[in-house]
Short mmCIF file of C-alpha atoms in Angstrom, two decimals:
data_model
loop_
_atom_site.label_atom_id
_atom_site.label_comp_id
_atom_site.label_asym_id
_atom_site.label_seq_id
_atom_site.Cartn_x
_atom_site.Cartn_y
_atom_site.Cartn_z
CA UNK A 1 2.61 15.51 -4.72
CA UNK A 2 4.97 17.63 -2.72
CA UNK A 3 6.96 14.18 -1.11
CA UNK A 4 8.43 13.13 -4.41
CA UNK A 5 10.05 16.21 -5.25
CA UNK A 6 11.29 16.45 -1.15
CA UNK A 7 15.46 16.53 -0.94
CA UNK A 8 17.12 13.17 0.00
CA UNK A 9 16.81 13.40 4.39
CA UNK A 10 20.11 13.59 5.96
CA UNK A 11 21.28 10.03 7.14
CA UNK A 12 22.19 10.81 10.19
CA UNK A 13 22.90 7.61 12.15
CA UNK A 14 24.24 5.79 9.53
CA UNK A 15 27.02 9.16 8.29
CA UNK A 16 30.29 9.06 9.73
CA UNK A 17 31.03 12.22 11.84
CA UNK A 18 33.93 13.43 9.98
CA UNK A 19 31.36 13.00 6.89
CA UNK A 20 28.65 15.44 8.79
CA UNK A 21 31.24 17.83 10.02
CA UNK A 22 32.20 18.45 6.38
CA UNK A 23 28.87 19.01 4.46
CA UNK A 24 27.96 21.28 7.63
CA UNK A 25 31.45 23.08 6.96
CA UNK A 26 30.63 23.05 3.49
CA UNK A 27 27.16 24.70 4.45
CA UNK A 28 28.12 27.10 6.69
CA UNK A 29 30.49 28.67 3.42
CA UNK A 30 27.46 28.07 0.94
CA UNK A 31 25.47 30.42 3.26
CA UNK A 32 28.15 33.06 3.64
CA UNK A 33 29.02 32.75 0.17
CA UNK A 34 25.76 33.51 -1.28
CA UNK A 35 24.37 35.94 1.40
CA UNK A 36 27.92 38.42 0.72
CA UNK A 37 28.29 37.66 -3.15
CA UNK A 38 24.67 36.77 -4.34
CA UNK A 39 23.59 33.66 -6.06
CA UNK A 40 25.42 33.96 -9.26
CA UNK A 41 28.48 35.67 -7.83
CA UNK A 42 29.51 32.78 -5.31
CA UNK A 43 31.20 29.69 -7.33
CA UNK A 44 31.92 26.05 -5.68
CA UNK A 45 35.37 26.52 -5.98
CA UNK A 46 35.11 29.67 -3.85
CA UNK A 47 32.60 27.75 -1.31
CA UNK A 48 35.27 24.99 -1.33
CA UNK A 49 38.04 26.83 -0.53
CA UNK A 50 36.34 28.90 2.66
CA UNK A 51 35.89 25.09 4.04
CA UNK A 52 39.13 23.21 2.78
CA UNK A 53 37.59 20.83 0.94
CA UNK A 54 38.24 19.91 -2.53
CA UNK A 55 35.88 21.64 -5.21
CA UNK A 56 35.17 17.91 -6.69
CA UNK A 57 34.00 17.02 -2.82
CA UNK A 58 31.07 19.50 -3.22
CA UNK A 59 29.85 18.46 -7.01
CA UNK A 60 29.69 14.78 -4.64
CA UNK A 61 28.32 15.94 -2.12
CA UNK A 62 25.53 18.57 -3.83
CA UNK A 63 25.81 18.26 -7.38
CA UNK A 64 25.11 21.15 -8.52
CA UNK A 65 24.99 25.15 -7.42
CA UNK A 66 20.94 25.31 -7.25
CA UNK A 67 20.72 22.11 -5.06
CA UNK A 68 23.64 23.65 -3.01
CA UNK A 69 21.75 26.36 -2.53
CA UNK A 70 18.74 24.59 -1.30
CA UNK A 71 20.42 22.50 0.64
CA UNK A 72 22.44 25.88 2.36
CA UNK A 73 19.22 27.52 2.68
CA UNK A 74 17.15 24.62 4.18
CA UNK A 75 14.76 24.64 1.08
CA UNK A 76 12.87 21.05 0.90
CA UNK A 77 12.77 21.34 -2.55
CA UNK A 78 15.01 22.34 -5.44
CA UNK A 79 12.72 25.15 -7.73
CA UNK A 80 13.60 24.04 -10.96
CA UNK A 81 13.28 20.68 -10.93
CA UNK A 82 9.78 21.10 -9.70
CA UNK A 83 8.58 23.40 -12.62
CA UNK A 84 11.01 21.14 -14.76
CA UNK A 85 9.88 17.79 -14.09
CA UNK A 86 6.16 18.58 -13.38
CA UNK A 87 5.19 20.85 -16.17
CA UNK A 88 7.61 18.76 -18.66
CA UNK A 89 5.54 15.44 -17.17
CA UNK A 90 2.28 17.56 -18.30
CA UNK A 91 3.48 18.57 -21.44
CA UNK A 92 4.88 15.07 -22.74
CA UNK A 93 1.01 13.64 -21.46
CA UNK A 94 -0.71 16.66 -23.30
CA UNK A 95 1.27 17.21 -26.49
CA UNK A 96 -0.14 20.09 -27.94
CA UNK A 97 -2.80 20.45 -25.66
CA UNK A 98 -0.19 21.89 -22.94
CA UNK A 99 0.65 25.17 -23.67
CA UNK A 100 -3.36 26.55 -23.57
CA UNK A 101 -3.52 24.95 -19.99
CA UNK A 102 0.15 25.76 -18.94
CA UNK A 103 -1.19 28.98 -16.78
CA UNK A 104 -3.78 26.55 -14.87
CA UNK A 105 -1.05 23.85 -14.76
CA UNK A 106 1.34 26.30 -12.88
CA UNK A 107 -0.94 27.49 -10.52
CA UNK A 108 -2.37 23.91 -9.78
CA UNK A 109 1.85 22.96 -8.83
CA UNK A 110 2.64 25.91 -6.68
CA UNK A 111 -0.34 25.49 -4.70
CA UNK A 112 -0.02 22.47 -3.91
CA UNK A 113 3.85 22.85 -3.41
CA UNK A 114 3.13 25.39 -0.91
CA UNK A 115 0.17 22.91 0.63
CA UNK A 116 3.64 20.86 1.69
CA UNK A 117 4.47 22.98 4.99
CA UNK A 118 8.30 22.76 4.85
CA UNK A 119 8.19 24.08 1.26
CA UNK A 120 5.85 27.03 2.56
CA UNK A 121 7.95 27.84 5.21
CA UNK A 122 11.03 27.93 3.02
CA UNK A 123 9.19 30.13 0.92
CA UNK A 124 8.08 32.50 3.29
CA UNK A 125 11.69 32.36 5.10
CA UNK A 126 13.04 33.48 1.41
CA UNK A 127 10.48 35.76 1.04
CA UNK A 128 10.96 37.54 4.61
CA UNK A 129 14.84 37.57 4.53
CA UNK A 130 14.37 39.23 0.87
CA UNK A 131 12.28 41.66 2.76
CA UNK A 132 14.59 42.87 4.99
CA UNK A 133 17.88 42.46 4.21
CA UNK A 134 20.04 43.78 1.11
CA UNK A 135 22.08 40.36 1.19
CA UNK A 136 18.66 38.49 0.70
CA UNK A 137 17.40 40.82 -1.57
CA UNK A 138 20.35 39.93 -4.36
CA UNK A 139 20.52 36.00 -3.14
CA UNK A 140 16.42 36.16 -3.95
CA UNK A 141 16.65 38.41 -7.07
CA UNK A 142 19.43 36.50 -8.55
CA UNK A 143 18.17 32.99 -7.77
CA UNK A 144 14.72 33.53 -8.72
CA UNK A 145 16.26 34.72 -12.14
CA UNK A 146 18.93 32.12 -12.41
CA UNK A 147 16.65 29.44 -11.81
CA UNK A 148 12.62 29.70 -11.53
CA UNK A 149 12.66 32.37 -14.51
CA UNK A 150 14.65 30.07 -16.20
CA UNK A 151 13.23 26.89 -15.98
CA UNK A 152 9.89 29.03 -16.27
CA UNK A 153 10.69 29.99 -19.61
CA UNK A 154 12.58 27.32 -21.04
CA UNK A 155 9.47 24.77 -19.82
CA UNK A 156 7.08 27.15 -21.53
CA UNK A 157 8.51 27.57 -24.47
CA UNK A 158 9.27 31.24 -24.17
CA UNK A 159 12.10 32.36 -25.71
CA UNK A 160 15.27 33.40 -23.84
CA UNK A 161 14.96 36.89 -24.31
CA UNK A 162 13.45 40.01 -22.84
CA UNK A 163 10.29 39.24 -23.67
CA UNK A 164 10.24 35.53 -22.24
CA UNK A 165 12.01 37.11 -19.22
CA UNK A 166 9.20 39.87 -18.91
CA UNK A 167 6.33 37.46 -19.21
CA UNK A 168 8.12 35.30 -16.42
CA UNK A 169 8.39 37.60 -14.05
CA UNK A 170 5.35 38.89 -14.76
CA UNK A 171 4.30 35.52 -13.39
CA UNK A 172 7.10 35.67 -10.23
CA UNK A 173 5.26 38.89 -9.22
CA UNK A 174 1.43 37.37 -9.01
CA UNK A 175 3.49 34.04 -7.50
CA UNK A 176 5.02 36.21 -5.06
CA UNK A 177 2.12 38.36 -4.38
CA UNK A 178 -0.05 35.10 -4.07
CA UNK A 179 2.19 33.57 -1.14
CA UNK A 180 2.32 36.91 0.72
CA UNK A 181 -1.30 37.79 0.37
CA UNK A 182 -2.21 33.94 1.65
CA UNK A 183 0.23 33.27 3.99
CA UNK A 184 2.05 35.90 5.49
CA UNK A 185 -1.19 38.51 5.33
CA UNK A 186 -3.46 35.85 5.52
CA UNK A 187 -6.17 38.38 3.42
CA UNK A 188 -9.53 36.99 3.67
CA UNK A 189 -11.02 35.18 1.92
CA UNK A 190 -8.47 34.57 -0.22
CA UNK A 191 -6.70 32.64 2.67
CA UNK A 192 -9.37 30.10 3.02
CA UNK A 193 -10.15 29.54 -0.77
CA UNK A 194 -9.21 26.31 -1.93
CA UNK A 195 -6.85 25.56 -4.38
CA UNK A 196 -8.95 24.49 -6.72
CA UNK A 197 -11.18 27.82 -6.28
CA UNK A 198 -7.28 29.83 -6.48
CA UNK A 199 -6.19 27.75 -10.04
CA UNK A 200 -9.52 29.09 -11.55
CA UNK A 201 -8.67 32.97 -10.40
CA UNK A 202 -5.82 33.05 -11.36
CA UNK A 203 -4.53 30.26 -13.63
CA UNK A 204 -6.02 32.80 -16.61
CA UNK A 205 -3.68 35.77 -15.38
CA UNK A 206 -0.64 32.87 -15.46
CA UNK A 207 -1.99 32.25 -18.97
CA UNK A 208 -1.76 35.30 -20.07
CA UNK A 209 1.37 36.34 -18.67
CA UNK A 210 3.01 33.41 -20.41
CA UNK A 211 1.18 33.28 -23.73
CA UNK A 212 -1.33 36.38 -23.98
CA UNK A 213 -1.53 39.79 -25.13
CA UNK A 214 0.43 42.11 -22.46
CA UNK A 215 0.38 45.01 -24.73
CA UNK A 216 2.14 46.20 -28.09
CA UNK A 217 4.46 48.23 -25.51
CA UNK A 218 5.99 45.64 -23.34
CA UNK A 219 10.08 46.08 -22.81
CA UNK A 220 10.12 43.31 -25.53
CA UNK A 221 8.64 45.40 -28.18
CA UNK A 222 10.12 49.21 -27.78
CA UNK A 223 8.16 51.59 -28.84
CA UNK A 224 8.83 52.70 -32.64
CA UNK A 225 11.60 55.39 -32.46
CA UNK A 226 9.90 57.15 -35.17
CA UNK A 227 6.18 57.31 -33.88
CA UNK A 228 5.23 60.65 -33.48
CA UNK A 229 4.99 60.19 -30.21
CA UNK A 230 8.96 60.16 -29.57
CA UNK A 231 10.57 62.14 -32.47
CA UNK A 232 14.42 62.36 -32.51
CA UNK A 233 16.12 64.25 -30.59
CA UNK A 234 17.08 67.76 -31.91
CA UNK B 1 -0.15 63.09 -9.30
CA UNK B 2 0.88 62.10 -5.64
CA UNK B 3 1.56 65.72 -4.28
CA UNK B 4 -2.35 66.05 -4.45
CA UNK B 5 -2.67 63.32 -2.11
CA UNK B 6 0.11 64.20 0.33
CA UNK B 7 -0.51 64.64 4.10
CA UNK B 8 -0.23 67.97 5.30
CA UNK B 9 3.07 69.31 5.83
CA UNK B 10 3.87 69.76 9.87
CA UNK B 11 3.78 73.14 10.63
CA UNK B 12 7.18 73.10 12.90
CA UNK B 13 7.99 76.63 13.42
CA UNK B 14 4.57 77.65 13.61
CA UNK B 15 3.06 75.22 16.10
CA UNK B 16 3.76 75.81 19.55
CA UNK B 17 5.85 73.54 21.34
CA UNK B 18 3.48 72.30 24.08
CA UNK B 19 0.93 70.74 20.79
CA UNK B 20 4.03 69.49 19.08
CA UNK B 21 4.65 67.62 22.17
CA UNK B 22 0.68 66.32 22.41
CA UNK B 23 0.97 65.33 19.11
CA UNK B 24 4.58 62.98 19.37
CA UNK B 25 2.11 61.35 23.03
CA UNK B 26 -0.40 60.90 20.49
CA UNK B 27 1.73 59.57 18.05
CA UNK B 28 3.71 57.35 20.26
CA UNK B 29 0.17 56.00 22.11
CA UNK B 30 -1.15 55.41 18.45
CA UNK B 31 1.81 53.28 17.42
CA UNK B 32 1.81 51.13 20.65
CA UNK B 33 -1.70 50.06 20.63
CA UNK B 34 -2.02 49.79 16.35
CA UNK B 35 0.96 47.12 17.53
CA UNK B 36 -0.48 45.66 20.02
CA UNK B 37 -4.40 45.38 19.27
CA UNK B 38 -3.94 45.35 15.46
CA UNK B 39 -5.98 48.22 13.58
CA UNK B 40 -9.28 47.04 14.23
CA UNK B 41 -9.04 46.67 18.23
CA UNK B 42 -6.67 50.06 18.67
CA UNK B 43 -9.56 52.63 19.38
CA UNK B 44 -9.11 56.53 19.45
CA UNK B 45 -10.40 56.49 23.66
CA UNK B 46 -7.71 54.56 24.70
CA UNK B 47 -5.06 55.87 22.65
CA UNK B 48 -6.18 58.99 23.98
CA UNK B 49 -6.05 57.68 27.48
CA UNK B 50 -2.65 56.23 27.11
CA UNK B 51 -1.34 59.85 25.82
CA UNK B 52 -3.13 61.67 29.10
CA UNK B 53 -5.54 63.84 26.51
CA UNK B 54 -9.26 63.99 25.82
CA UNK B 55 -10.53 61.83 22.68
CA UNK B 56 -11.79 64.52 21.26
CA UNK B 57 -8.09 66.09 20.54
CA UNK B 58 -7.38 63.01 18.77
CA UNK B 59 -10.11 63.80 16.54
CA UNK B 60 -9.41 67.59 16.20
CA UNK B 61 -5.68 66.94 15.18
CA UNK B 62 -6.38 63.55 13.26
CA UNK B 63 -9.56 63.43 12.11
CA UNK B 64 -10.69 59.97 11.17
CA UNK B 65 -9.09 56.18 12.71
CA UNK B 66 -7.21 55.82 9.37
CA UNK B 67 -5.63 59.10 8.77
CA UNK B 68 -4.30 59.12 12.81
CA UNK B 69 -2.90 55.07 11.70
CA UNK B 70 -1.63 57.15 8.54
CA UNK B 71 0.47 59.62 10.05
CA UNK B 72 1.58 57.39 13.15
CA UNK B 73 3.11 55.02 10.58
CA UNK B 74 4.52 58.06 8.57
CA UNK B 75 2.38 57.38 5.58
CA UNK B 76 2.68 60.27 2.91
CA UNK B 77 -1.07 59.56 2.38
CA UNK B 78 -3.84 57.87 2.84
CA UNK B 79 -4.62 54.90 1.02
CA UNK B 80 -8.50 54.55 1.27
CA UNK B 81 -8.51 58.43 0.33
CA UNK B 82 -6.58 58.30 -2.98
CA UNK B 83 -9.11 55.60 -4.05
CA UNK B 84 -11.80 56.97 -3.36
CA UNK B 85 -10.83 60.47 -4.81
CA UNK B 86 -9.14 59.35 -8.01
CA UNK B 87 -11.36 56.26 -9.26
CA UNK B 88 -14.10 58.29 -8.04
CA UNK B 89 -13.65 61.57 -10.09
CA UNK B 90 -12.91 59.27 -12.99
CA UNK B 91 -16.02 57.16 -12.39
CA UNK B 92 -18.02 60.50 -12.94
CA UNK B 93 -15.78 61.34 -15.90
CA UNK B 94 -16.74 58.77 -17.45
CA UNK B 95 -19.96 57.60 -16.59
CA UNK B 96 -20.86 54.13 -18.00
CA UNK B 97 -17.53 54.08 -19.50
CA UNK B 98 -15.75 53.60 -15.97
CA UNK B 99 -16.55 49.81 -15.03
CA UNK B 100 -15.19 48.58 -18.23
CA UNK B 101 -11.92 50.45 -17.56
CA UNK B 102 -11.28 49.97 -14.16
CA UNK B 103 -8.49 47.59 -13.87
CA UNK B 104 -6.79 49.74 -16.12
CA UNK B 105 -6.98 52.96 -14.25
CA UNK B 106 -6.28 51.19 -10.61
CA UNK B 107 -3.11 50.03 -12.09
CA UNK B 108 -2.55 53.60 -13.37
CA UNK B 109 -3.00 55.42 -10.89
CA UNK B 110 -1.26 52.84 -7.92
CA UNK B 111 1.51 52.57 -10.22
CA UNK B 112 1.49 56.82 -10.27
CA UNK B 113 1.78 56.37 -6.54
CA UNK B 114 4.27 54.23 -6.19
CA UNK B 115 6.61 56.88 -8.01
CA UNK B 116 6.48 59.51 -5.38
CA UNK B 117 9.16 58.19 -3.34
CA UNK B 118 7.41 58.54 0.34
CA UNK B 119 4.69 56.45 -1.05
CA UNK B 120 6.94 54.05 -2.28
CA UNK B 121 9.05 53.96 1.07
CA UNK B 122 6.06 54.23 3.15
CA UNK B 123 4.46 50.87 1.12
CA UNK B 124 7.23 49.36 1.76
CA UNK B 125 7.95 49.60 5.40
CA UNK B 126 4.62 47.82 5.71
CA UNK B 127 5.30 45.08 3.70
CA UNK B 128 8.12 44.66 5.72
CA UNK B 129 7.00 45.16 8.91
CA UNK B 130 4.44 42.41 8.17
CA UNK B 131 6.95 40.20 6.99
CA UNK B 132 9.18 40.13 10.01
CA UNK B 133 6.97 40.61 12.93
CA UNK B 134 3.32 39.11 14.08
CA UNK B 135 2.31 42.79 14.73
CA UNK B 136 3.22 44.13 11.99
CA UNK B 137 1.25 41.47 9.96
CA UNK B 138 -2.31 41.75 11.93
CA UNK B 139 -1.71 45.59 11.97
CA UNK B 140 -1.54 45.79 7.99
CA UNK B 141 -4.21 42.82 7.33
CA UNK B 142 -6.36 44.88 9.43
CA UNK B 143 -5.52 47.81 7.67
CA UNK B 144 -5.36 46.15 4.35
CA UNK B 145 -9.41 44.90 5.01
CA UNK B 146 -10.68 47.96 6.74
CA UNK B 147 -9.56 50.54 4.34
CA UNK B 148 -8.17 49.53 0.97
CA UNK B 149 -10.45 45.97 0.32
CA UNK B 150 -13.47 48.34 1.62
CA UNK B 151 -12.73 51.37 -0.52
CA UNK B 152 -12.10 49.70 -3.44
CA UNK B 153 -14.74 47.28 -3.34
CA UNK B 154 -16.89 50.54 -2.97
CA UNK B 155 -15.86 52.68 -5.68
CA UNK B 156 -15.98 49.77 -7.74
CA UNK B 157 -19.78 48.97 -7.01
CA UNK B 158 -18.92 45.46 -5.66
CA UNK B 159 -20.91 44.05 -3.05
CA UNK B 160 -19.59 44.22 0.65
CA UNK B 161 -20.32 40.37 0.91
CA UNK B 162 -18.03 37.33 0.01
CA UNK B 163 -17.58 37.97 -3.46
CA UNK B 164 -16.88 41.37 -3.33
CA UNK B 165 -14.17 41.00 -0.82
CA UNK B 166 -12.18 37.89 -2.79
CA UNK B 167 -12.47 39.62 -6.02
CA UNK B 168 -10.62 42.92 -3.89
CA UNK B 169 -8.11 40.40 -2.11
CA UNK B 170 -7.11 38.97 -5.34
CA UNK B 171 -6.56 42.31 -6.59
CA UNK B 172 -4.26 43.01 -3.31
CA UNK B 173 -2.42 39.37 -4.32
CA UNK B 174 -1.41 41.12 -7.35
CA UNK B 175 -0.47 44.59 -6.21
CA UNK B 176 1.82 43.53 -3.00
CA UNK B 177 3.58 41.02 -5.65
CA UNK B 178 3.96 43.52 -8.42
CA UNK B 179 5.42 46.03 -5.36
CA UNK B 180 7.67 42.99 -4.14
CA UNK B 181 8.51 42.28 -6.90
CA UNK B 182 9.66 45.51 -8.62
CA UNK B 183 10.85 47.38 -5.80
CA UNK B 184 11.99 44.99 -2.96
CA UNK B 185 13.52 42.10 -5.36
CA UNK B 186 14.51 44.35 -7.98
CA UNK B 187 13.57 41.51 -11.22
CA UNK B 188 14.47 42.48 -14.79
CA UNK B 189 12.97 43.45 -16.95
CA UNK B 190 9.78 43.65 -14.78
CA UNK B 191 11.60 46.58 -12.55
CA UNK B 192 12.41 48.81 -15.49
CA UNK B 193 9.30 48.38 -17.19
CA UNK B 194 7.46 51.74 -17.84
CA UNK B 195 4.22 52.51 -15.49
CA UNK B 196 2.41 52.50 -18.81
CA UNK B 197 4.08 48.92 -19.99
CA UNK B 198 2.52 47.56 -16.57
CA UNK B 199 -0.83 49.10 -16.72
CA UNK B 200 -1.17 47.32 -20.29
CA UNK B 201 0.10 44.00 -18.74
CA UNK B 202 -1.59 44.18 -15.62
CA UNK B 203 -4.58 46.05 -16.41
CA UNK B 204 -6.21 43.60 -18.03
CA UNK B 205 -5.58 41.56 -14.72
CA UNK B 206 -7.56 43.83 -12.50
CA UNK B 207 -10.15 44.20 -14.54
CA UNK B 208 -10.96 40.39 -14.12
CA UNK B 209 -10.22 40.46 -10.41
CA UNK B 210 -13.03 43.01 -10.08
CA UNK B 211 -15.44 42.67 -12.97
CA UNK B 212 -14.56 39.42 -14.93
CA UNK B 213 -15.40 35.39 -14.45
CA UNK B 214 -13.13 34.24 -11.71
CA UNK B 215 -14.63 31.11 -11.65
CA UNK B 216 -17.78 29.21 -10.71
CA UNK B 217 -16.19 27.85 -7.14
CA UNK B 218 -15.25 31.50 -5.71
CA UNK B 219 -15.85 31.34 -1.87
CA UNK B 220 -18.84 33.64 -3.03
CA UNK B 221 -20.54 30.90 -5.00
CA UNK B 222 -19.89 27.36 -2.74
CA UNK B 223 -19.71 24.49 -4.91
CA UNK B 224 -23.78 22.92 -5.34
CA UNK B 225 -24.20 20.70 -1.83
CA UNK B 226 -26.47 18.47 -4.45
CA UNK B 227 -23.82 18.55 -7.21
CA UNK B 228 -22.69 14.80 -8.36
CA UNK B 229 -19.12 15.11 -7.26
CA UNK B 230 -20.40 16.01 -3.91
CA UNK B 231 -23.02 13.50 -2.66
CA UNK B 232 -24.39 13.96 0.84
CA UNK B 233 -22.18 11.92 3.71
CA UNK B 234 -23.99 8.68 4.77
#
C-alpha cells in the first residue's frame, strides 16, 4: 500500500525558482518553528512571518499544519490520513464487523507502512531526534497527541476523553516499542518475523488497548474516593 | 524495592588511590571495547590487557561479564540479577500459582524499577545511546539477548529455542515502548498513570507474550511446507 498514501514529489524541473526558494524558506521556518515552540505552539501565521510570505501562501502551498509538518520534517507520509483513510476504508467495508478486528487492522497498516523504507526512516529519524533532544521530545509528544492519538481515537470510536486518550497511547507505546525493538535494536527474532506472524502477536494487545478490559483503575475511572482504601483526609 | 538491588556503593575514602586508579583503566578499557566489539565480542582478557592488569583482577573487582558491562555503563543494577532474584523468590512463593501471574508481576516489579531514579536514568541512557549511534545499538542488543531475553526466558520456564526467545523479544517490544513512551516522550495520560494502573493494563499483555497463544505462524512454529497456501515451487 504504502505508495498511495506517499506526499505529492516535488516538481522540480517544471517549479519556477523563485517558487522553490519560497517553500524551502517557508521550510526552513516550519522546522525552527516547531523544534523551539513544539507542534501545537508554532502557528502558520508565525511560520509565515519568519519567511515573509503571506500566511494564505502557506495554507496554498501545505494546506494544513500536520502536512506542514511532514513536509518540514521530510515525513513521506502524513499520520493521520493514513490511520484516517485506511481504517475508515475498513470500517465502511466491514460495518459492524470492524471494531472486533480494529487491533489486527492497525497492526496489519503500520507494518506495512513501515515495510515502505522512507516512511521507516522517517519514523526512526522522529523517534531518534525524540531520543535525544528536549526540542524533539515536545515536537514528538505534541504531534503524536495532536494527530496519531487523535485520529486513533476518533477512527476507533473512542471517546475524546481520558480514557480514549489512555487506551491510545496505550497503543503509541507498544507502536513505539514495536519500531524500536525491530528496527533500531533489531531484537531477534522478532526482527525477522513477518508481518503477518507480528499482526497475530500483537494485533490482540492493540485490541485490547482500544476496546478491552485495562482494569477498573485506569486514569479514566479514579479510584472511589470513599473506598476504604483512600479515606478522607483528616 | 530498588535499593535492594543497587550496586555497591564505591568505597572512595576507604580505597586506596592506586585501586581507584586500576579500577577507572578498567573501567575506561571496558567501555572502549563493549563499544567497539559489542557485548558479546568484548571479553574480560583483553579488556584486561588493554588496562595493563591480570584477568583475574577483573574478576576479583567485577565479578561476572555483566556486572563489569553494569558498572562501566554506570548502571545502578543489574538487570539479569533483579530478574532472576525477584520473579524467582516469587516463583517459590507461590508455587503453581506463579506462571499464571507472571505478566503481572514483571510489569510490577520493572515498573518498581523504573521509579528509583538511577534506574530510570541509567535505562534511559541506553535507549539513547542505541538510538543515536551504531555502537550503542549492537552494544545494548547484545546486552538486551545475553542477559535480560536469557534471564527472563529462564525464570519463566520458556525454552532457550525460537519460541522462547520471540515470546521474550515481544515482551522487550513492549517494555522499551512503555519506557519511551512514559519517560522519554512524556504522553498523557499514559505518563501519569499509577505503576499499579499499568500493571493492570499491561499485565495482561505480558502474560500472553510469555504464556498465551501468540499465534500459529510464530518463527517457532514455520508455517506447514505442505500447507495449501504454500505448494512446493515447480
Amino acid at each position: 500500500m504504502g505508495s498511495v498514501y506517499l506526499m505529492e514529489a516535488r516538481r522540480g524541473p517544471g517549479r519556477r525558482a523563485g517558487e522553490t526558494r519560497t517553500r524551502e524558506a517557508i521550510l526552513d521556518a516550519a522546522r525552527r518553528r516547531f523544534g523551539e515552540q513544539g507542534y501545537d505552539g508554532a502557528t502558520i501565521r508565525g511560520i509565515a512571518a519568519d519567511a515573509g510570505v503571506n500566511p494564505a501562501l502557506v495554507h496554498h502551498f501545505y494546506g494544513t499544519k500536520e502536512r506542514l509538518f511532514a513536509a518540514a520534517m521530510r515525513l513521506p507520509v502524513v499520520p493521520s490520513e493514513i490511520i484516517t483513510s485506511v481504517l475508515g476504508a475498513e470500517r465502511d467495508r466491514l460495518g459492524p464487523g470492524f471494531l472486533p478486528r480494529i487491533g489486527e487492522i492497525l497492526t496489519g497498516t503500520m507494518l506495512r507502512a513501515w515495510d515502505v523504507a522512507d516512511i521507516r526512516t522517517a519514523f526512526l529519524g522522529l523517534l531518534r531526534s525524540a531520543a535525544t533532544s528536549d526540542q524533539g521530545v515536545v515536537m514528538l509528544r505534541e504531534f503524536v497527541t495532536s494527530t496519531i492519538v487523535a485520529s486513533l481515537t476518533q477512527v476507533a470510536g473512542l471517546g475524546d476523553d481520558a480514557e480514549g486518550r489512555y487506551r491510545a497511547t496505550l497503543v503509541a507505546s507498544q507502536v513505539v516499542g514495536l519500531g524500536f525493538a525491530r528496527y533500531v535494536l533489531g531484537l531477534e527474532p522478532l526482527a525477522s518475523a513477518t508481518a503477518e506472524e507480528l499482526t497475530k502477536a500483537i494485533g490482540p494487545t492493540m485490541q485490547r488497548y482500544l476496546t478491552g478490559d485495562i482494569g477498573p483503575e485506569s486514569p479514566a475511572n479514579p479510584a472511589n474516593p470513599e473506598s476504604p482504601e483512600s479515606p478522607a483526609r483528616p
